[in-house]
Coordinates of C-alpha atoms and ligand atoms in Angstrom, one line a residue:
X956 CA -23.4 -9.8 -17.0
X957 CA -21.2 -10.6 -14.3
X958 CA -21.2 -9.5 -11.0
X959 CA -18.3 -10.9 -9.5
X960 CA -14.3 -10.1 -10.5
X961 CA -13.6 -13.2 -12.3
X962 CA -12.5 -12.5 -15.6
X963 CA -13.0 -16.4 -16.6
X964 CA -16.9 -15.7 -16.3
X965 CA -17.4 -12.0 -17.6
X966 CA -19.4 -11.9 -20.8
X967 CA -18.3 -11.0 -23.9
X968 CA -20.6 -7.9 -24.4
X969 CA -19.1 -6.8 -20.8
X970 CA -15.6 -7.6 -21.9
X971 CA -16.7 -4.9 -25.0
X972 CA -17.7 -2.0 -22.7
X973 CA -14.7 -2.9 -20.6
X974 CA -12.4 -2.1 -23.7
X975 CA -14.4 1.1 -24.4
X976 CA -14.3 2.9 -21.1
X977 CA -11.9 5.4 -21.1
X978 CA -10.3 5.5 -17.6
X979 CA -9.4 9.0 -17.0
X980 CA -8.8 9.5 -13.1
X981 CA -8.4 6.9 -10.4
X982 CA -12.0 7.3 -8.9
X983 CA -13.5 6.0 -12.4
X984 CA -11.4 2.5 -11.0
X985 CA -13.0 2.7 -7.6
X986 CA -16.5 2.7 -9.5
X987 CA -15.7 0.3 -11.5
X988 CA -14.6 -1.9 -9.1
X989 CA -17.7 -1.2 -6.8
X990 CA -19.9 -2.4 -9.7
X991 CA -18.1 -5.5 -10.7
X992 CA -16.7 -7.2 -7.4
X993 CA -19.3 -8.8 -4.8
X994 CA -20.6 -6.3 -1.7
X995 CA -18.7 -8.8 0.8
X996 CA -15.3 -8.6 -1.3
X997 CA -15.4 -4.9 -2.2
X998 CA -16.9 -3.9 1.2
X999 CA -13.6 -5.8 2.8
X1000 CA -11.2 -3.5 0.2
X1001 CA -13.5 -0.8 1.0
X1002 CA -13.6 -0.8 4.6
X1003 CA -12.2 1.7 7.2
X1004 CA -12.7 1.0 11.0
X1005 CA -15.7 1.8 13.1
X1006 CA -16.9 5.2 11.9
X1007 CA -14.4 5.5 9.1
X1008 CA -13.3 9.1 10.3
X1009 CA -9.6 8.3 10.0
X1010 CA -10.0 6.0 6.7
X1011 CA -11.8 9.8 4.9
X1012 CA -9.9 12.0 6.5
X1013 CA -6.6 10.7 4.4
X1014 CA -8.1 11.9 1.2
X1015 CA -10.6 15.1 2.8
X1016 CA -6.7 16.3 4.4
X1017 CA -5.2 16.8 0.9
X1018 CA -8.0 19.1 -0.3
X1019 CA -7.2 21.5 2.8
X1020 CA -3.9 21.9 1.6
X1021 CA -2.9 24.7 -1.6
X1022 CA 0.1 24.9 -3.2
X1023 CA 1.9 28.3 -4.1
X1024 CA 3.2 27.4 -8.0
X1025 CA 5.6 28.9 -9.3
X1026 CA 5.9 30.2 -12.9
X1027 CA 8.4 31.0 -15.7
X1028 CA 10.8 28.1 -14.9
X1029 CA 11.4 26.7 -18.4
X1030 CA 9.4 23.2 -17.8
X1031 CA 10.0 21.7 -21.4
X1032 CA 12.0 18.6 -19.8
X1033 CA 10.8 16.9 -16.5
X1034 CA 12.3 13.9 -15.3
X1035 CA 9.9 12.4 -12.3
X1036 CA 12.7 9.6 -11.5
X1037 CA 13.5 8.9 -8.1
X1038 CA 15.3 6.7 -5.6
X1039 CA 13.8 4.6 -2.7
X1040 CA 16.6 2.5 -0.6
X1041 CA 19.1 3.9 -3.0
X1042 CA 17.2 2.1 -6.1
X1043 CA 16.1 4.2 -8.6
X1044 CA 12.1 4.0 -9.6
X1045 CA 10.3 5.5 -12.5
X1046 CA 8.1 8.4 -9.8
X1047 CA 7.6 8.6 -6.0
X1048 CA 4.8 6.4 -6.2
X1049 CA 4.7 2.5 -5.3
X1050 CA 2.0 -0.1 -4.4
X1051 CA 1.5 -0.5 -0.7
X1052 CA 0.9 -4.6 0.9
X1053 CA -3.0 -4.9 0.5
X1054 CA -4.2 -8.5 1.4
X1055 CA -5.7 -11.4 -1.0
X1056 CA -5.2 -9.9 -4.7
X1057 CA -6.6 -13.1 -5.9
X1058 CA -10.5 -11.9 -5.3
X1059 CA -10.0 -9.1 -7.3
X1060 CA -8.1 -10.7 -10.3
X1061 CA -7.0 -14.2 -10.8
X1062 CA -3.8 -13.6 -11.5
X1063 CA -3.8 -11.9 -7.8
X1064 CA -0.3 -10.7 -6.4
X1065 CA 1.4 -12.2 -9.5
X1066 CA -0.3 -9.8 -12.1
X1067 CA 0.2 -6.9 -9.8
X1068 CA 3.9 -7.2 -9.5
X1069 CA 4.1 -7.4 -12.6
X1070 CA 2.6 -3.9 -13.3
X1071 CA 5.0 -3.0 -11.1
X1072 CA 7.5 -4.6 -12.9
X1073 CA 6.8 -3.5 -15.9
X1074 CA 6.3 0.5 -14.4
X1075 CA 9.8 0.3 -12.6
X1076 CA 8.5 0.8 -8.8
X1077 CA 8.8 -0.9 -5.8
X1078 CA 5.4 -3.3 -5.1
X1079 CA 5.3 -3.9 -1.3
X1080 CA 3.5 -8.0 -1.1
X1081 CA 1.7 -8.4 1.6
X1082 CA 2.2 -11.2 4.0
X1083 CA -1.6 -12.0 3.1
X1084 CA -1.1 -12.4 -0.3
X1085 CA -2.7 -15.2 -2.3
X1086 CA -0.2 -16.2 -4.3
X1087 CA 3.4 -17.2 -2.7
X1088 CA 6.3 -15.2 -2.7
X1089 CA 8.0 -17.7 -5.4
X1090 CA 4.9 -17.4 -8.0
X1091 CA 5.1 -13.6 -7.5
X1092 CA 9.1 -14.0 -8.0
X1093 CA 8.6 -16.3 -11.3
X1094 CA 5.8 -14.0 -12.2
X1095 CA 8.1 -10.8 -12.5
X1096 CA 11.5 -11.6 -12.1
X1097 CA 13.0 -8.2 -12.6
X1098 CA 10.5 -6.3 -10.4
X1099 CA 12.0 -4.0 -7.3
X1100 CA 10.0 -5.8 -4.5
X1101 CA 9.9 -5.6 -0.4
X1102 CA 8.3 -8.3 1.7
X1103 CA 5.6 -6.6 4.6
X1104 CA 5.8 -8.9 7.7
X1105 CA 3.4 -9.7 10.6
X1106 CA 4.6 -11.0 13.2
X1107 CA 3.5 -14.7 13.4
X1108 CA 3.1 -15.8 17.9
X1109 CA 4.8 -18.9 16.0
X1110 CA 8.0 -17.2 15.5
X1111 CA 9.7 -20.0 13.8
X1112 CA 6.9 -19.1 10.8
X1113 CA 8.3 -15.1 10.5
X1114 CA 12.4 -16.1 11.0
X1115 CA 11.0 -19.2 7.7
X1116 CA 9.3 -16.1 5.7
X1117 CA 12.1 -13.9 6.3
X1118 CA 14.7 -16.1 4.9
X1119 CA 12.4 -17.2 1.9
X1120 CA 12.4 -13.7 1.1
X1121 CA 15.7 -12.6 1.4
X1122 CA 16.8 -15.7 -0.8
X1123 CA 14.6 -14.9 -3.4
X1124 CA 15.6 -11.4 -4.1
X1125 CA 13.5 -8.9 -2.0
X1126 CA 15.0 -6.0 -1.0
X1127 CA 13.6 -5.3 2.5
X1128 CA 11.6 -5.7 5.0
X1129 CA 8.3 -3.8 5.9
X1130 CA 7.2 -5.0 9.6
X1131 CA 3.8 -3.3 10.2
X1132 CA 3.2 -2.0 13.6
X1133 CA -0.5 -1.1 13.9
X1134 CA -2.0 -4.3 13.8
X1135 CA -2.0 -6.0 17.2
X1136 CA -5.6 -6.9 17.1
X1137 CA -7.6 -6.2 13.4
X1138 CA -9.5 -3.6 13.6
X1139 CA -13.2 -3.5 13.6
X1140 CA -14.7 -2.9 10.2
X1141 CA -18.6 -3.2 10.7
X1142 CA -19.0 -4.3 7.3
X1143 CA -16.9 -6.8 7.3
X1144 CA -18.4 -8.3 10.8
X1145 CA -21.7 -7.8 9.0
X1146 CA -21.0 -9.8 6.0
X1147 CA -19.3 -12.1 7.8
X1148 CA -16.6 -11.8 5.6
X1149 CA -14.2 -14.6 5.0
X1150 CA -11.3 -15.1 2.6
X1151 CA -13.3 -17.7 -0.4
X1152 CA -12.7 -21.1 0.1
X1153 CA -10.8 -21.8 -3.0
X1154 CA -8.0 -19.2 -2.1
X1155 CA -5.6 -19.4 0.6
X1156 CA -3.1 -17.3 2.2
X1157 CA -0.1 -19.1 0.0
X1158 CA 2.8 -18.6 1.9
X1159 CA 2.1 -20.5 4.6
X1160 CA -0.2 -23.3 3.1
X1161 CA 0.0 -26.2 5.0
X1162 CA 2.9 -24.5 7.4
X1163 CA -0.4 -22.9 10.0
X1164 CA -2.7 -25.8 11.1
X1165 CA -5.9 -26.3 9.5
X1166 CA -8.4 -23.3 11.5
X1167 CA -9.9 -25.8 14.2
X1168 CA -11.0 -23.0 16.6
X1169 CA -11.6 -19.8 16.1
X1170 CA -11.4 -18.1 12.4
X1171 CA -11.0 -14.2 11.2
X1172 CA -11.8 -13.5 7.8
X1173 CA -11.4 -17.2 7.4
X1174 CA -8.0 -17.8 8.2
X1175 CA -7.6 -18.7 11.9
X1176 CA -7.4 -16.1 14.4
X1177 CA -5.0 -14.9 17.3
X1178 CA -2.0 -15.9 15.0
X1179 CA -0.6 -12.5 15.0
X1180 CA 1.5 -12.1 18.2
X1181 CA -0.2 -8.7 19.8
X1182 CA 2.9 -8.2 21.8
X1183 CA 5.5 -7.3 19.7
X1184 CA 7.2 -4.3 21.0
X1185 CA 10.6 -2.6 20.3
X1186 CA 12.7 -5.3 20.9
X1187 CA 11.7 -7.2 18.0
X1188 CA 12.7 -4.8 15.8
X1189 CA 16.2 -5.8 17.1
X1190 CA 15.0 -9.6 16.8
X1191 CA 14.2 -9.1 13.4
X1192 CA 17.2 -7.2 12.5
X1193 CA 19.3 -10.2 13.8
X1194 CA 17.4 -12.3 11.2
X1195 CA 18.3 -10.3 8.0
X1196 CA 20.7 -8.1 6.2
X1197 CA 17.6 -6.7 4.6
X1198 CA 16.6 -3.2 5.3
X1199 CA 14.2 -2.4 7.8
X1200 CA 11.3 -0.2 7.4
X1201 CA 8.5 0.1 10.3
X1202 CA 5.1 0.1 8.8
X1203 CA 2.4 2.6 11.0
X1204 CA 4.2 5.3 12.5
X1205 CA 2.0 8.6 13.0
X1206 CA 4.3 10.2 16.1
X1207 CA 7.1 11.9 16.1
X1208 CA 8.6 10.1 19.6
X1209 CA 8.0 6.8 17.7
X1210 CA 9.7 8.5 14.5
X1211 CA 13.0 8.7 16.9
X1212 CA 12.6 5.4 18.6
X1213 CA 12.5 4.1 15.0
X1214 CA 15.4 5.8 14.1
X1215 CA 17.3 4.8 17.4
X1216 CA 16.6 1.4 16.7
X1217 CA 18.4 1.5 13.7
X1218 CA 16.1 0.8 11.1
X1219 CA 16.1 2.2 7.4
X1220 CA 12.6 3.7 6.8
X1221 CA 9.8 4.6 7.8
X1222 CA 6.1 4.5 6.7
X1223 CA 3.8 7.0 8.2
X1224 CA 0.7 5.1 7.8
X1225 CA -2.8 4.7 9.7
X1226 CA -3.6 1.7 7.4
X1227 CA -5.4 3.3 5.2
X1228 CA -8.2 3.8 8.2
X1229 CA -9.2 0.9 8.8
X1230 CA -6.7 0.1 12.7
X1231 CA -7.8 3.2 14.9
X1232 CA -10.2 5.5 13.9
X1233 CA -9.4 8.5 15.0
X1234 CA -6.7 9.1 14.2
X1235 CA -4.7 11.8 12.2
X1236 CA -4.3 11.5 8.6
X1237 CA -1.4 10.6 7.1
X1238 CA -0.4 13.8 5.5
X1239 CA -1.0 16.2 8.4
X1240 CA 0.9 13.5 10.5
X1241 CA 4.1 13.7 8.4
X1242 CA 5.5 17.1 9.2
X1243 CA 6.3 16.4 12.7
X1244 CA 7.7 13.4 11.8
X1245 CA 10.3 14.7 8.8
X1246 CA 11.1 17.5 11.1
X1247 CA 12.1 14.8 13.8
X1248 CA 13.9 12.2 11.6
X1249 CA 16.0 15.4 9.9
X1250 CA 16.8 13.2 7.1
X1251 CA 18.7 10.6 9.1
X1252 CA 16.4 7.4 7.0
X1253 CA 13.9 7.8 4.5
X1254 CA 10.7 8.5 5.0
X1255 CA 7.6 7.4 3.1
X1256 CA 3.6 7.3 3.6
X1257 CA 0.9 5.7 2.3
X1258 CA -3.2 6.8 2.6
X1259 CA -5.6 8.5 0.2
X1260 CA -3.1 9.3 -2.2
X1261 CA -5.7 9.6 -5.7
X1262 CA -4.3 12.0 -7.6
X1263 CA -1.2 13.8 -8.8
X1264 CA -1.0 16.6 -7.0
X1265 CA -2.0 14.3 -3.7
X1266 CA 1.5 12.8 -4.3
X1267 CA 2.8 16.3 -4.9
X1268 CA 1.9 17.8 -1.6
X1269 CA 3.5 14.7 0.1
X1270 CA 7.0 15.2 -1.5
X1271 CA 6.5 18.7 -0.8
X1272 CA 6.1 17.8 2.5
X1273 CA 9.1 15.3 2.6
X1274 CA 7.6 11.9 1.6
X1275 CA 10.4 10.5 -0.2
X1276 CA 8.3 8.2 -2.0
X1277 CA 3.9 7.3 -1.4
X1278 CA 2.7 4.0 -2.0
X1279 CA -1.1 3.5 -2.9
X1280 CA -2.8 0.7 -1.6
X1281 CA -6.9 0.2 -3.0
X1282 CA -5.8 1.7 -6.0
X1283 CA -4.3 -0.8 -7.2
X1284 CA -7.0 -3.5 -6.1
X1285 CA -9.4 -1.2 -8.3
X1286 CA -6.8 -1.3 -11.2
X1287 CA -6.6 -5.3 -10.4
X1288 CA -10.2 -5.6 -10.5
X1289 CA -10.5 -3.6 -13.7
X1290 CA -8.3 -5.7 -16.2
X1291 CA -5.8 -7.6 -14.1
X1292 CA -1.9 -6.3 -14.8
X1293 CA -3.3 -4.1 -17.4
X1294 CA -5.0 -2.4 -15.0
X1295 CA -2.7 -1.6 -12.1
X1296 CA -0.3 -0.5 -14.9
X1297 CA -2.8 2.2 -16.1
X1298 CA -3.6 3.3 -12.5
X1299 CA 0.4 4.0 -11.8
X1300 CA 0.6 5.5 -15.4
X1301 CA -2.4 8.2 -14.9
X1302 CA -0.7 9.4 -11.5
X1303 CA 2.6 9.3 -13.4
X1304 CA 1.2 11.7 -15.9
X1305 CA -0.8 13.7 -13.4
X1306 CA 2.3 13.7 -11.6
X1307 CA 4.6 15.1 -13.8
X1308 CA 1.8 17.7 -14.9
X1309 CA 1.1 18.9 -11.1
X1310 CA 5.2 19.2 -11.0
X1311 CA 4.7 21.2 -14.2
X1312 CA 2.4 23.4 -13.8
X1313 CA 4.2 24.7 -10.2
X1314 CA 7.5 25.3 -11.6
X1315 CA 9.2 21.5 -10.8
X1316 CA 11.7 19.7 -13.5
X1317 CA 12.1 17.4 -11.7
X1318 CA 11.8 16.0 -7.5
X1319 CA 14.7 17.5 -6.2
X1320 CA 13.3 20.8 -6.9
X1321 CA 10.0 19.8 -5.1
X1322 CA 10.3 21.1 -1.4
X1323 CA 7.8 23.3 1.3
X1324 CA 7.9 26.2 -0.5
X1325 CA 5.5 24.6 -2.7
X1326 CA 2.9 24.2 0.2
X1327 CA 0.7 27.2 0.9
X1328 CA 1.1 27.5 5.2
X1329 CA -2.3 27.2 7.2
X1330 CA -4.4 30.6 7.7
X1331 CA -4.4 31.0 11.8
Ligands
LIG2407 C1 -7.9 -4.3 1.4 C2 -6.7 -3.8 2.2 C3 -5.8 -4.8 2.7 C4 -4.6 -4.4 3.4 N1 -3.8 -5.4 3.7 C5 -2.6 -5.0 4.3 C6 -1.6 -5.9 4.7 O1 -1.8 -7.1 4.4 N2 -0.5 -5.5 5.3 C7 -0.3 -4.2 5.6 O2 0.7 -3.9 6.2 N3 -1.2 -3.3 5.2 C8 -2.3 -3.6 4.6 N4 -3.2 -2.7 4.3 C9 -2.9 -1.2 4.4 C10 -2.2 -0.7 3.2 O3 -0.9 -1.2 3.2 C11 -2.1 0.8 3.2 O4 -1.6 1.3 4.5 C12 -3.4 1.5 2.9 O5 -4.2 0.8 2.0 C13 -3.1 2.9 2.3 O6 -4.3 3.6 2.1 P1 -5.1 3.7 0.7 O7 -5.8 2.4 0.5 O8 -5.9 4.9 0.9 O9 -4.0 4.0 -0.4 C14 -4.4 -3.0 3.6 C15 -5.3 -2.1 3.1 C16 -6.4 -2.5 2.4 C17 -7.3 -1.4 1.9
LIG2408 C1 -6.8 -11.8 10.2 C2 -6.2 -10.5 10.0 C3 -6.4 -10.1 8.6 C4 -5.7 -8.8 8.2 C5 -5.7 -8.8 6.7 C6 -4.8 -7.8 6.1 C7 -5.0 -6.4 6.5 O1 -4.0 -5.9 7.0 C8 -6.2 -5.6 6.3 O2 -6.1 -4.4 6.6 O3 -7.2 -6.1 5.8

C-alpha cells in the first residue's frame, strides 16, 4: 500500500477502499490525508506556528459560539447563491491560496481549480503554487479565479506576475500581509522540510536564480521583501485595474487604513495559525472589524472553517464570503479534482441545512440575530 500521495503508485486494492469510503464530514478528509501523504508533507499542511495556540483556536472559537434558530419560516426553497466582487458564486465558501498543490495530487493547482470550476466559486492560487498560472488557466478556463501575491524584494518579479495575471483573466488581487518573515513551524524545522526536488514553484521557473545561498523550504530564502508597508498597497494599485484585497487583517485600525487606502476587500485572516501564534481567531476577530468597515468593501475570512454551520456563524457575523484553505489539500490528497469537489459539496449541503434548520431561505436573510450574544 502506498504511503505517499501519488496516485501513479497507489495499489489497486487501495484504489478499491478509496472508492468505498464514504466521506461524510470534512474531518474524515483530514484523516485520510494524515494516513496517505508522508509525515514531512502532511506535517508542512498541518502545521501552525510555535505552540499552535492561534492555528486551534480558529476551529475551538466556533464551538463557543450558539446560534438562536428560528422556526416556522416556510424553508421548502433555499437558494445559498451569493456574490463576491459583484460575481455571483454557488455559496459563501471559496478556496483560500495554500502553497505546492502538487505534493498532494499530481494534478496540483490545475485539478483544484478546476473543482472550483466546476462548483462555481472563486479558487484564490497561491503565488507558491506548483503549477503556473497558464496551466491552471488552460486547466479550467471558465473558473472565477484571484491571484494572492507576495511581495518579491525583486520587484520587477511582482509588477511581471501581476501583469501575467491580469492578462490571463484573474479577477483580483490578494496581497497577503502577515508574512514578512515565515513563521516558525517546529515541525517543519524538524523535518527539515523542503519543497521535493521534482516540483518547483512554476511561476517563476527560471525567472529567481538557482538557490546558491541560503534555502527555506527549498526555495531560496529572504526573497520576500519584509518591508512592505502601506505604500505599496498604492504601488500595487498603480500596477493594475484589478481589485485589491489585503490578505491578514485581524484589527480594526488596520480595517480602516485598508479602507482608506482604497482597496476592495478584506480578508481577516491569521494564516490559518501558522504567522503569530497568539493571536485572536479569525471569527472572534471579525466583529470589530465589520463594525469598522460599515459596509464600505467586502469583507471575508478564512481559518477553521470545517463545517456548515462554521460558515454560518461567519455570515452571521458579516463574512461576506469564507474561504477554506487545508480543506481542500485534504480533498486534493483524497482523489485529486474529485476530491476538492466533494469537500465544497458537503459544506454546500451542510450549509444550506444549518440555513435551514434556523429559519434562512436564503443569505440575505442570514444576519446577528442568528448568533446567541456572550453570557457576561
Ligand atoms: C499548507 C498551507 C499553505 C499556505 N500557503 C499560503 C500561501 O501561499 N499564501 C497565502 O496567502 N496563504 C497561505 N496559507 C494560508 C491560507 O491562505 C489560509 O489563510 C489558511 O489556510 C486558512 O486556514 P484553514 O487552513 O484552517 O482553512 C497557507 C496555509 C496552509 C495550511
Ligand atoms: C519560503 C516561504 C514559504 C511560504 C509558503 C507558503 C505559505 O504561505 C505557508 O503558509 O506555508
Amino acid at each position: 500500500m502506498s504511503t505517499s500521495c501519488n496516485r501513479d503508485h497507489i495499489s489497486h486494492r487501495e484504489a478499491a477502499r478509496c472508492a468505498e469510503m464514504a466521506m461524510v464530514c470534512l474531518t474524515d478528509f483530514e484523516e485520510y490525508a494524515k494516513e496517505h501523504l508522508s509525515k514531512s508533507t502532511w506535517d508542512y499542511y498541518a502545521a501552525g506556528a510555535d505552540e499552535c495556540c492561534t492555528r486551534d483556536d480558529n476551529l475551538l472559537a466556533y464551538k463557543r459560539i450558539r446560534l438562536r434558530p428560528r422556526i416556522l419560516r416556510d424553508v421548502s426553497v433555499s437558494d445559498t447563491r451569493t456574490t463576491v466582487q459583484g460575481m455571483e458564486i454557488s455559496f459563501p465558501v471559496g478556496i483560500a491560496p495554500t502553497a505546492f498543490h502538487c505534493m498532494a495530487w499530481h494534478e496540483g493547482e490545475m485539478a483544484t481549480a478546476r473543482a472550483a470550476e466546476a462548483v462555481n466559486t472563486c479558487y484564490i492560487t497561491s503565488t507558491y503554487s506548483t503549477c503556473s498560472v497558464e496551466e491552471i488557466v488552460a486547466a479550467a478556463p471558465n473558473g472565477y479565479r484571484w491571484f494572492q501575491l507576495y511581495v518579491y524584494r525583486d520587484r520587477k518579479l511582482s509588477e511581471s506576475i501581476v501583469h501575467r495575471v491580469e492578462a490571463l483573466g484573474y479577477k483580483a488581487l490578494v496581497l497577503t500581509v502577515d508574512v514578512p518573515y515565515t513563521g516558525k513551524r517546529r515541525d517543519d524545522i524538524r523535518n527539515q522540510f523542503k519543497l521535493p526536488p521534482h516540483l518547483k514553484v512554476k511561476n517563476f521557473d527560471g525567472l529567481i536564480q538557482e538557490a546558491v545561498g541560503p534555502e527555506e523550504y527549498g526555495i531560496p530564502a529572504n526573497t520576500l521583501d519584509p518591508s512592505i508597508s502601506w505604500k505599496d498597497v498604492y504601488w500595487l494599485q498603480s500596477l493594475t485595474r484589478l481589485p485589491v484585497i489585503i490578505k491578514g487583517i485581524l484589527t480594526k485600525e488596520d480595517a480602516e487604513l485598508a479602507v482608506e487606502h482604497g482597496v476592495q476587500g478584506i480578508i481577516v485572516s491569521n494564516h490559518g495559525g501558522r504567522q503569530l501564534d497568539g493571536g485572536p481567531a479569525t471569527i472572534d476577530a471579525l466583529s470589530e472589524i465589520v463594525d469598522t468597515v460599515q459596509g464600505r468593501i467586502e469583507v471575508y475570512l478564512d481559518g477553521g472553517i470545517r463545517t456548515g454551520s462554521d460558515v454560518l456563524k461567519a455570515v452571521a457575523l458579516g463574512a461576506k464570503c469564507v474561504f477554506i484553505g487545508r480543506p481542500a489539500v485534504w480533498g486534493l490528497a483524497y482523489k485529486g479534482e474529485e476530491g476538492v469537489r466533494e469537500v465544497l459539496q458537503i459544506l454546500n449541503d451542510e450549509f444550506r441545512l444549518s440555513m435551514a434548520l434556523s429559519g434562512c431561505r436564503n443569505v440575505a436573510e442570514i444576519n446577528r440575530n442568528l448568533i446567541q450574544l456572550a453570557k457576561l
